[in-house]
Tab-separated table of N, CA and C in Angstrom:
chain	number	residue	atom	x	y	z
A	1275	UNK	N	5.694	-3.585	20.111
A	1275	UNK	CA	6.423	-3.453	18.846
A	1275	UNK	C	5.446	-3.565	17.688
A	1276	UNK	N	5.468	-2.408	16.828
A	1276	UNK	CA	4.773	-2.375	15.748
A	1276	UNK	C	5.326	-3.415	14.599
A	1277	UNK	N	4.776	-3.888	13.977
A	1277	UNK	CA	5.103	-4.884	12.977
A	1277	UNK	C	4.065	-4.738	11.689
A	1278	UNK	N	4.387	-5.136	10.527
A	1278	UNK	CA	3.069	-4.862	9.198
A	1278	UNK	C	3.772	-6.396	8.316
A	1279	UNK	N	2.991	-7.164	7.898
A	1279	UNK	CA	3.208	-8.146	7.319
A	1279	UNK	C	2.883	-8.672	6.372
A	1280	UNK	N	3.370	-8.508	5.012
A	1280	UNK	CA	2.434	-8.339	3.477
A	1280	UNK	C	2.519	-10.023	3.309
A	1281	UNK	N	1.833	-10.169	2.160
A	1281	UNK	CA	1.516	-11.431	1.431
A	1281	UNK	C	0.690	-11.450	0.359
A	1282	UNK	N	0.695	-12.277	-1.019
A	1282	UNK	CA	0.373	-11.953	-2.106
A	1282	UNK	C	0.890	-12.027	-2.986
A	1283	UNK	N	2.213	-11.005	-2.730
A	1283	UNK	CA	3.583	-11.456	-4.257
A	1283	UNK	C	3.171	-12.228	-4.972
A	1284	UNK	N	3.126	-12.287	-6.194
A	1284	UNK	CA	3.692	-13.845	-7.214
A	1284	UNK	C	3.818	-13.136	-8.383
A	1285	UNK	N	3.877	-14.105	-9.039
A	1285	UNK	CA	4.090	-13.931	-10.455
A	1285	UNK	C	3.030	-14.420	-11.423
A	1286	UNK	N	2.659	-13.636	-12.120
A	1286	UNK	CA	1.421	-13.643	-13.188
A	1286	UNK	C	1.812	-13.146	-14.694
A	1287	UNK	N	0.991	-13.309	-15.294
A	1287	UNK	CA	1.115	-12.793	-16.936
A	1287	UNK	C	0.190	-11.174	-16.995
A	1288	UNK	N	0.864	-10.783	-17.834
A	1288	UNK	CA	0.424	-9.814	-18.678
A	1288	UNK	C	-1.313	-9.650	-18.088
A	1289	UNK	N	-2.226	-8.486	-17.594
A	1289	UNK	CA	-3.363	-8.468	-17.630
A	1289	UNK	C	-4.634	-9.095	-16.489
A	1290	UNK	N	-3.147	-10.325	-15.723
A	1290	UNK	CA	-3.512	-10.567	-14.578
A	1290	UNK	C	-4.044	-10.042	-13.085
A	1291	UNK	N	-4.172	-10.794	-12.359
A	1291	UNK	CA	-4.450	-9.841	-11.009
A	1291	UNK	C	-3.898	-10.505	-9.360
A	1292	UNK	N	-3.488	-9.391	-8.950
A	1292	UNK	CA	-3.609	-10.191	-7.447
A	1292	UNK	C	-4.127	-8.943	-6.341
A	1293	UNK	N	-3.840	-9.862	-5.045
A	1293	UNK	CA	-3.953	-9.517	-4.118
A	1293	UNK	C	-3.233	-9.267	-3.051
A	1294	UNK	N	-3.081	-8.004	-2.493
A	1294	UNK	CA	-2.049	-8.139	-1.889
A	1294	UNK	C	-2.458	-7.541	-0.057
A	1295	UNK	N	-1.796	-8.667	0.378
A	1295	UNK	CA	-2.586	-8.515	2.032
A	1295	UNK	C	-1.542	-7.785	2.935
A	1296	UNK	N	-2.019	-6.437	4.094
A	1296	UNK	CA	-0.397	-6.289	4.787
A	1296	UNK	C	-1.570	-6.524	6.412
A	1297	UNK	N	-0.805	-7.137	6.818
A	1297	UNK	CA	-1.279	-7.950	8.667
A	1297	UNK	C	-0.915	-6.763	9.371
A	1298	UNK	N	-1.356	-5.861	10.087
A	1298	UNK	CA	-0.563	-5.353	11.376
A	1298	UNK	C	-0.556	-5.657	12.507
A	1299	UNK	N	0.306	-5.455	13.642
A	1299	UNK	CA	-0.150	-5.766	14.988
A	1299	UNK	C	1.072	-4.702	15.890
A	1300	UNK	N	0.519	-5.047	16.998
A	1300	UNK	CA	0.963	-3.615	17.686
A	1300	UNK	C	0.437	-2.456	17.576
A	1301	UNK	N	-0.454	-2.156	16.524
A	1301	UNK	CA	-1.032	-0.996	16.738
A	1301	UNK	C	-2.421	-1.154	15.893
A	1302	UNK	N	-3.149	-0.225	16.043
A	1302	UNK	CA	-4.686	0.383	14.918
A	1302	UNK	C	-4.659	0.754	14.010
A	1303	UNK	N	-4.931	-0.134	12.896
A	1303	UNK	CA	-4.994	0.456	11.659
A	1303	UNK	C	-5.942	1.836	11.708
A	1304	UNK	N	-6.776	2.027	12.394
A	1304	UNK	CA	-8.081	2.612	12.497
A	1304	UNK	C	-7.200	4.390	13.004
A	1305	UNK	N	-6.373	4.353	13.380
A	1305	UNK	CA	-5.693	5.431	13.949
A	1305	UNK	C	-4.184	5.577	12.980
A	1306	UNK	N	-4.279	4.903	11.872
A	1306	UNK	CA	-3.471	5.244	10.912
A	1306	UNK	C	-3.723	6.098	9.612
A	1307	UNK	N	-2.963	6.397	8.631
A	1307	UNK	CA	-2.986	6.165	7.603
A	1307	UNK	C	-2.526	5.042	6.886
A	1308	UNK	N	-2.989	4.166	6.022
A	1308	UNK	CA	-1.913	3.670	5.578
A	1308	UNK	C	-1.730	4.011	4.626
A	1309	UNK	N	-0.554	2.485	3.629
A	1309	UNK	CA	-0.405	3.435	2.372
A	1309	UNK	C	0.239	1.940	1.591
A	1310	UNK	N	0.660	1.606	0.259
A	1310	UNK	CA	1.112	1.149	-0.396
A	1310	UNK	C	2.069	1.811	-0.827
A	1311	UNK	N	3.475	1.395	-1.141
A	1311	UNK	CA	4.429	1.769	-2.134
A	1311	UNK	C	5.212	0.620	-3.125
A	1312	UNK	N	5.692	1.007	-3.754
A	1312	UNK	CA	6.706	0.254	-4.354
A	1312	UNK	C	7.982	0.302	-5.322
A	1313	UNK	N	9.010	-0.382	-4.910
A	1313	UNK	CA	10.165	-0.172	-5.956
A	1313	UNK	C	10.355	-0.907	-6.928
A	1314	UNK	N	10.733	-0.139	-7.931
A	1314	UNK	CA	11.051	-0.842	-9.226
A	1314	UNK	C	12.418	-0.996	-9.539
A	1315	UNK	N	12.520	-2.301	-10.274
A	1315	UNK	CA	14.146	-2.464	-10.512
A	1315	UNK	C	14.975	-1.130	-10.588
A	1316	UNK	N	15.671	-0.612	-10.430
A	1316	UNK	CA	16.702	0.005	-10.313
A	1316	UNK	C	16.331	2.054	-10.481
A	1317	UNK	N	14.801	1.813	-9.330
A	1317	UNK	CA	14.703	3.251	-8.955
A	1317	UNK	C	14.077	3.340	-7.932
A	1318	UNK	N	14.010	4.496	-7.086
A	1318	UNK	CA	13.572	4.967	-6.271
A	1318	UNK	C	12.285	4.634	-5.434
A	1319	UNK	N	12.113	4.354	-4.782
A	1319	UNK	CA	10.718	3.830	-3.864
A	1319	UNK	C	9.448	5.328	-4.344
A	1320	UNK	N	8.244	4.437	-4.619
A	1320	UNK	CA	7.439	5.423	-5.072
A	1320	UNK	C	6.124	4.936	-4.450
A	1321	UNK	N	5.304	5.976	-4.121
A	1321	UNK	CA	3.742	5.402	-3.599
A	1321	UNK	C	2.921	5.028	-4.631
A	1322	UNK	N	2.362	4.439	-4.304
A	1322	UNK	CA	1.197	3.982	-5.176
A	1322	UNK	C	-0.600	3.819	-4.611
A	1323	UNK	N	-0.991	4.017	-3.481
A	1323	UNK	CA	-1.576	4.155	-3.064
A	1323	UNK	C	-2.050	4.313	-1.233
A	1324	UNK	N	-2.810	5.118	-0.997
A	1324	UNK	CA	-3.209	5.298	0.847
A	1324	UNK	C	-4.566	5.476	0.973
A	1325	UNK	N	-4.926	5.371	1.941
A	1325	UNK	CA	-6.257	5.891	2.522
A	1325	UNK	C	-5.941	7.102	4.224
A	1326	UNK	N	-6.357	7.982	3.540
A	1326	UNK	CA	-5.980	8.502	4.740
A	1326	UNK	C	-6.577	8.520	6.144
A	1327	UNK	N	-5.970	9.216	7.732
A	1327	UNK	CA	-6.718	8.597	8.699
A	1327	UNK	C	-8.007	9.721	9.109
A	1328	UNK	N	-7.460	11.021	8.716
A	1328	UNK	CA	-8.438	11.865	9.072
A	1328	UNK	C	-9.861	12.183	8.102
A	1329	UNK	N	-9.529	11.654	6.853
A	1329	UNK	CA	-11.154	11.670	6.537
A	1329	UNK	C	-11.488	10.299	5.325
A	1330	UNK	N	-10.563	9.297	5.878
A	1330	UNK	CA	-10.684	7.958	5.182
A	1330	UNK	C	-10.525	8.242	3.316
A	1331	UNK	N	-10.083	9.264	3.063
A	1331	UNK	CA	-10.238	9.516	1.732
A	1331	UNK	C	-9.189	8.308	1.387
A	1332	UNK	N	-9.308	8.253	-0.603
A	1332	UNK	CA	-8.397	7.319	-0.933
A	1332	UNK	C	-7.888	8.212	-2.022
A	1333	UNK	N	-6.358	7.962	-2.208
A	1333	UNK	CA	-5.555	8.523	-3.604
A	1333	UNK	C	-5.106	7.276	-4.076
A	1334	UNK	N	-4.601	7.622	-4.991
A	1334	UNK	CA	-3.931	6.393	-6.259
A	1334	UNK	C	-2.583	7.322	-6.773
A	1335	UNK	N	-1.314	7.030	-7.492
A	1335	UNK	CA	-1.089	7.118	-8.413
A	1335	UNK	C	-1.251	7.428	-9.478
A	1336	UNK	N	-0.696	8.506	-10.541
A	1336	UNK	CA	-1.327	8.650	-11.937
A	1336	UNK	C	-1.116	6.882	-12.548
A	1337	UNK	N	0.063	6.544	-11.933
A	1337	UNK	CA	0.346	5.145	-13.111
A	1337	UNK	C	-1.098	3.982	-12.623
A	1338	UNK	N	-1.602	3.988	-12.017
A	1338	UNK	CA	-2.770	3.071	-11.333
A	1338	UNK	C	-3.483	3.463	-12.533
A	1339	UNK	N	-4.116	4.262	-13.182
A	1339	UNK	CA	-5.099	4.406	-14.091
A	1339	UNK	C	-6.396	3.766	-13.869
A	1340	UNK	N	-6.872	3.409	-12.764
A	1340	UNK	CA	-7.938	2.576	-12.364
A	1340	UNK	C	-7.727	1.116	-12.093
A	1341	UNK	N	-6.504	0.871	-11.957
A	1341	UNK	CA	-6.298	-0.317	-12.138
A	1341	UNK	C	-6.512	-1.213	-10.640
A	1342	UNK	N	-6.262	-0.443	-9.730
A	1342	UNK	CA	-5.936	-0.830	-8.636
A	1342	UNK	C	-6.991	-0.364	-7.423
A	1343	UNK	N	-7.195	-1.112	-6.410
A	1343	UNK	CA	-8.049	-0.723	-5.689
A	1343	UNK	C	-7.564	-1.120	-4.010
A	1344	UNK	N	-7.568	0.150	-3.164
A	1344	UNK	CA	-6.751	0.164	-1.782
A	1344	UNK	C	-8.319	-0.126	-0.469
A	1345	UNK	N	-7.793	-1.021	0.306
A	1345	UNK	CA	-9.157	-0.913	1.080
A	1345	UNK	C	-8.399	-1.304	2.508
A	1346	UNK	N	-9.226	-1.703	4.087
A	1346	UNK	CA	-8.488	-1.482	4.540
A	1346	UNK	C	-9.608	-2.495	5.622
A	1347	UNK	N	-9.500	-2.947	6.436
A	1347	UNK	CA	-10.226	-4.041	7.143
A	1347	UNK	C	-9.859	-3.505	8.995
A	1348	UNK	N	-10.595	-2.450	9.664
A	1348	UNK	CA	-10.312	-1.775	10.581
A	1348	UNK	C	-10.408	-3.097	12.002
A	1349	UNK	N	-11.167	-3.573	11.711
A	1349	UNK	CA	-11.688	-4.747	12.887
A	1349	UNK	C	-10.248	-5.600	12.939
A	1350	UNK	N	-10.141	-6.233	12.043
A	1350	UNK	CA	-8.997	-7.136	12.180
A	1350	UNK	C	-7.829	-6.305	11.414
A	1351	UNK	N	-7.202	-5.287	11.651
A	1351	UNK	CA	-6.341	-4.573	11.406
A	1351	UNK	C	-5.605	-5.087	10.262
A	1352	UNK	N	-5.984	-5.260	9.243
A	1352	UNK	CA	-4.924	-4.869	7.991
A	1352	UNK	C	-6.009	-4.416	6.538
A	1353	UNK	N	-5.176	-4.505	6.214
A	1353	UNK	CA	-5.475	-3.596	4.534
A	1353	UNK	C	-4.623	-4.343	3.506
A	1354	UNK	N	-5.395	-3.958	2.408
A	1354	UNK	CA	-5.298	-4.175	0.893
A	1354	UNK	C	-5.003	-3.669	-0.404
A	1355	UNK	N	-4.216	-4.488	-1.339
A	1355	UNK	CA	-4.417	-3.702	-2.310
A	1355	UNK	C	-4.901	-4.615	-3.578
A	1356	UNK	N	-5.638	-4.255	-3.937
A	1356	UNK	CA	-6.177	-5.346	-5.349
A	1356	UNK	C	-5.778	-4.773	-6.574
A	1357	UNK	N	-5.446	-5.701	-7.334
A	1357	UNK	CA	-4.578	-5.248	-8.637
A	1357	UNK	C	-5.015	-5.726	-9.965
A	1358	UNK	N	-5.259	-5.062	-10.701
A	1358	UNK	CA	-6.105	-5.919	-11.776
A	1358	UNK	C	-5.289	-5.453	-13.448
A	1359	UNK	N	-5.473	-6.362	-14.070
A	1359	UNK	CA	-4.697	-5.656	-15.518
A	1359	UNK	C	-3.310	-5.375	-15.401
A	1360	UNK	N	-2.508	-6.015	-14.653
A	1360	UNK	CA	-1.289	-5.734	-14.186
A	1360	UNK	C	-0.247	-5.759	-15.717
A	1361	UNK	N	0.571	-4.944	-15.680
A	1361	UNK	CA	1.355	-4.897	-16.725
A	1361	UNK	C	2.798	-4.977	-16.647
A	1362	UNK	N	3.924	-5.523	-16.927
A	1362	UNK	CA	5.021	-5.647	-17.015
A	1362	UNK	C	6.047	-4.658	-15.830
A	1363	UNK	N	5.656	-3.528	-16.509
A	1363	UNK	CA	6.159	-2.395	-15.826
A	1363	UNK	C	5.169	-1.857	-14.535
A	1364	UNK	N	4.737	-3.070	-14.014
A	1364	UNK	CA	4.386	-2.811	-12.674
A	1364	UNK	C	4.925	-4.176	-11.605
A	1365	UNK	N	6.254	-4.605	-11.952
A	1365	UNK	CA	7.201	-5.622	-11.905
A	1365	UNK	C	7.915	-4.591	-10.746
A	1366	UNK	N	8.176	-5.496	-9.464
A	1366	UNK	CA	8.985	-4.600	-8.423
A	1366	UNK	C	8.446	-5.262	-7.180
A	1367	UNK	N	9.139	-4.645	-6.218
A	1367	UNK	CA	8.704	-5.014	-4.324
A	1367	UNK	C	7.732	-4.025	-3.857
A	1368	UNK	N	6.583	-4.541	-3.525
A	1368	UNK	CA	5.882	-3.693	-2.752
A	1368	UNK	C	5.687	-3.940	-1.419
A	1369	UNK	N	5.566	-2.489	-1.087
A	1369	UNK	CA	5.738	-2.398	0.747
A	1369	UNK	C	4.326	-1.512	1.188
A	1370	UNK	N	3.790	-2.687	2.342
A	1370	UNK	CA	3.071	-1.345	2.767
A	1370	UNK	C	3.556	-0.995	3.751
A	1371	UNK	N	2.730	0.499	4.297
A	1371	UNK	CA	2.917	1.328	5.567
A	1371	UNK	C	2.066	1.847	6.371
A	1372	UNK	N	2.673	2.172	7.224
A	1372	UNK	CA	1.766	3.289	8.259
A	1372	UNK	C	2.452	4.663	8.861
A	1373	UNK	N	1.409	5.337	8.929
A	1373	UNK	CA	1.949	6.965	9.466
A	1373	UNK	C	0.785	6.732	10.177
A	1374	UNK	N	1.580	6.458	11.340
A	1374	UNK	CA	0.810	6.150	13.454
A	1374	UNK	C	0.022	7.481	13.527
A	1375	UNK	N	-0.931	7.906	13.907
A	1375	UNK	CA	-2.013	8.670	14.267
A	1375	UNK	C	-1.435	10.263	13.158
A	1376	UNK	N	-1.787	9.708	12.018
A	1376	UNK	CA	-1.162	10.312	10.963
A	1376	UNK	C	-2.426	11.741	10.926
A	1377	UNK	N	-1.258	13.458	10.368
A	1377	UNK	CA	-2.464	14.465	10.773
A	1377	UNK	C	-2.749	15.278	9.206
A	1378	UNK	N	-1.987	13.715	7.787
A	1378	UNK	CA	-1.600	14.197	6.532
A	1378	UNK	C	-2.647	14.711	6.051
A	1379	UNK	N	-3.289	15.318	5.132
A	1379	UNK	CA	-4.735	15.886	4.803
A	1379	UNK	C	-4.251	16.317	3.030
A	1380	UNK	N	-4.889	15.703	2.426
A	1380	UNK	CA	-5.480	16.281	1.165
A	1380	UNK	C	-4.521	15.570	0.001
A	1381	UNK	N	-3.437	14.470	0.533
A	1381	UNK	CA	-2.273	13.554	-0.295
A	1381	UNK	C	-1.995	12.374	0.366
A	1382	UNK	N	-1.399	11.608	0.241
A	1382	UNK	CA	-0.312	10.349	1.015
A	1382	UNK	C	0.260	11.044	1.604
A	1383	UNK	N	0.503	10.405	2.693
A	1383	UNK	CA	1.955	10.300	3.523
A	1383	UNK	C	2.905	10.126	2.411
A	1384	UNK	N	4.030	10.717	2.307
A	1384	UNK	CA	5.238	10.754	1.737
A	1384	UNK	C	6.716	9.541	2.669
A	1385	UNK	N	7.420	9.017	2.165
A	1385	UNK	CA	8.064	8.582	3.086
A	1385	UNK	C	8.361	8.894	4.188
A	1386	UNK	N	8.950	10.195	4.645
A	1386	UNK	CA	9.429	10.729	5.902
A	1386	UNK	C	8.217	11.028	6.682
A	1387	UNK	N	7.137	10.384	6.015
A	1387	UNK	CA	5.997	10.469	7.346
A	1387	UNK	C	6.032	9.073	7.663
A	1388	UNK	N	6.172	8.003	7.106
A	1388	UNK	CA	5.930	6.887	7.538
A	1388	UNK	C	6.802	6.183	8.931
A	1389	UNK	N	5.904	5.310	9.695
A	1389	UNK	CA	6.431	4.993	11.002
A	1389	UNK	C	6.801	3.646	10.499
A	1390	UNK	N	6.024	2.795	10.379
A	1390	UNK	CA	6.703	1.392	10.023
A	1390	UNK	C	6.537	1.312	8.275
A	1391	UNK	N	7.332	0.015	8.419
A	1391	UNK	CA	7.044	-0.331	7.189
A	1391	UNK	C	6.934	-2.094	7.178
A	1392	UNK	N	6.693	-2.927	6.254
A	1392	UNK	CA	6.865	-4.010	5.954
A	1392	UNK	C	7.580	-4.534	5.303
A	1393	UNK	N	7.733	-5.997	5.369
A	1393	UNK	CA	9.287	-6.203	4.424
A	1393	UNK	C	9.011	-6.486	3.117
A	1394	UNK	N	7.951	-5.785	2.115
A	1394	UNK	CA	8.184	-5.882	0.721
A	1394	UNK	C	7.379	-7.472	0.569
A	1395	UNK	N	6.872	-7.490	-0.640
A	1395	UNK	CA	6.715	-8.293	-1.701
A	1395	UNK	C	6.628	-8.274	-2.736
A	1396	UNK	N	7.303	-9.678	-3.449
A	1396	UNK	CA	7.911	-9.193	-4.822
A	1396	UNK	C	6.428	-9.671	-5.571
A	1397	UNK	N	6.316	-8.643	-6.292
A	1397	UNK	CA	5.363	-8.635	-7.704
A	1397	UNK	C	5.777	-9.153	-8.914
A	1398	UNK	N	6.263	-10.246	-10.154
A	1398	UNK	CA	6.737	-10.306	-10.926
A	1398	UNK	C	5.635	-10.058	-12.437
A	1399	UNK	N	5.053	-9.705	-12.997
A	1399	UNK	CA	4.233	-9.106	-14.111
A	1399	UNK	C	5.115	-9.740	-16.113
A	1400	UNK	N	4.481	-10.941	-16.305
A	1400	UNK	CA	5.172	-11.141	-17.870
A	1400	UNK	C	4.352	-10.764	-18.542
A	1401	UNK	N	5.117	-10.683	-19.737
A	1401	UNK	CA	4.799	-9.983	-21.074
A	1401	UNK	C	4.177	-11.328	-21.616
C-alpha cells in the first residue's frame, strides 16, 4: 500500500518561510513524478509545483514567482517544498503527490494523472 505523508503546516506572518516534508512508502520516489498542490479557501485544487520522472526537470507555478523551491530526497524517498516570502494569499491545504512510473514530459502531472495523494497540510500565512 502506497501511502505519502506531509508535515510542516503552520502558521507564520507575512514574508515568512517554511518547510514542507511529504514521507513516502510503498513505493520509489525515484520512479515517480512528484508534485505539490494546493487548495485555497473556497476554490479548486491547483498545482504548484513537480519534478518530473523522465528527465528530473522542475516547473513552478506562475503564482511561485521564485518564491518557492521543490526538491526531492531519492535515497530515503520523500521530497520537498521550501517556501520563502510567503504571503497571505498563499493561505490553504497543501497536498503532495505522485504519478507511479509517470511518462508526463514537458508540464506537471495534472490531477487525473496522479496515483496517490497525501492528506494535506494546512498552511496559515498573516498579514
Amino acid at each position: 500500500q502506497v501511502q505519502l505523508v506531509e508535515s510542516g503546516g503552520d502558521s507564520v506572518q507575512r514574508g515568512g518561510s517554511l518547510r514542507l516534508t511529504c514521507v513516502v512508502s510503498g513505493f520509489r520516489v525515484k520512479n515517480s513524478a512528484i508534485a505539490w498542490f494546493r487548495q485555497l479557501p473556497g476554490k479548486e485544487r491547483e498545482y504548484v509545483s513537480c519534478i518530473l520522472r523522465r528527465d528530473e526537470k522542475t516547473y513552478y507555478a506562475d503564482f511561485v514567482k521564485g518564491r518557492f523551491t521543490v526538491s526531492r530526497d531519492d535515497a530515503d524517498d520523500r521530497f520537498y517544498l521550501q517556501m520563502n516570502n510567503l504571503e497571505p494569499g498563499d493561505t490553504g491545504i497543501y497536498f503532495c503527490a505522485i504519478d507511479r512510473w509517470s511518462v508526463v514530459y514537458g508540464t506537471c502531472p495534472s490531477s487525473i494523472n496522479i496515483d496517490d495523494w497525501g492528506q494535506g497540510t494546512q498552511v496559515t500565512v498573516a498579514s
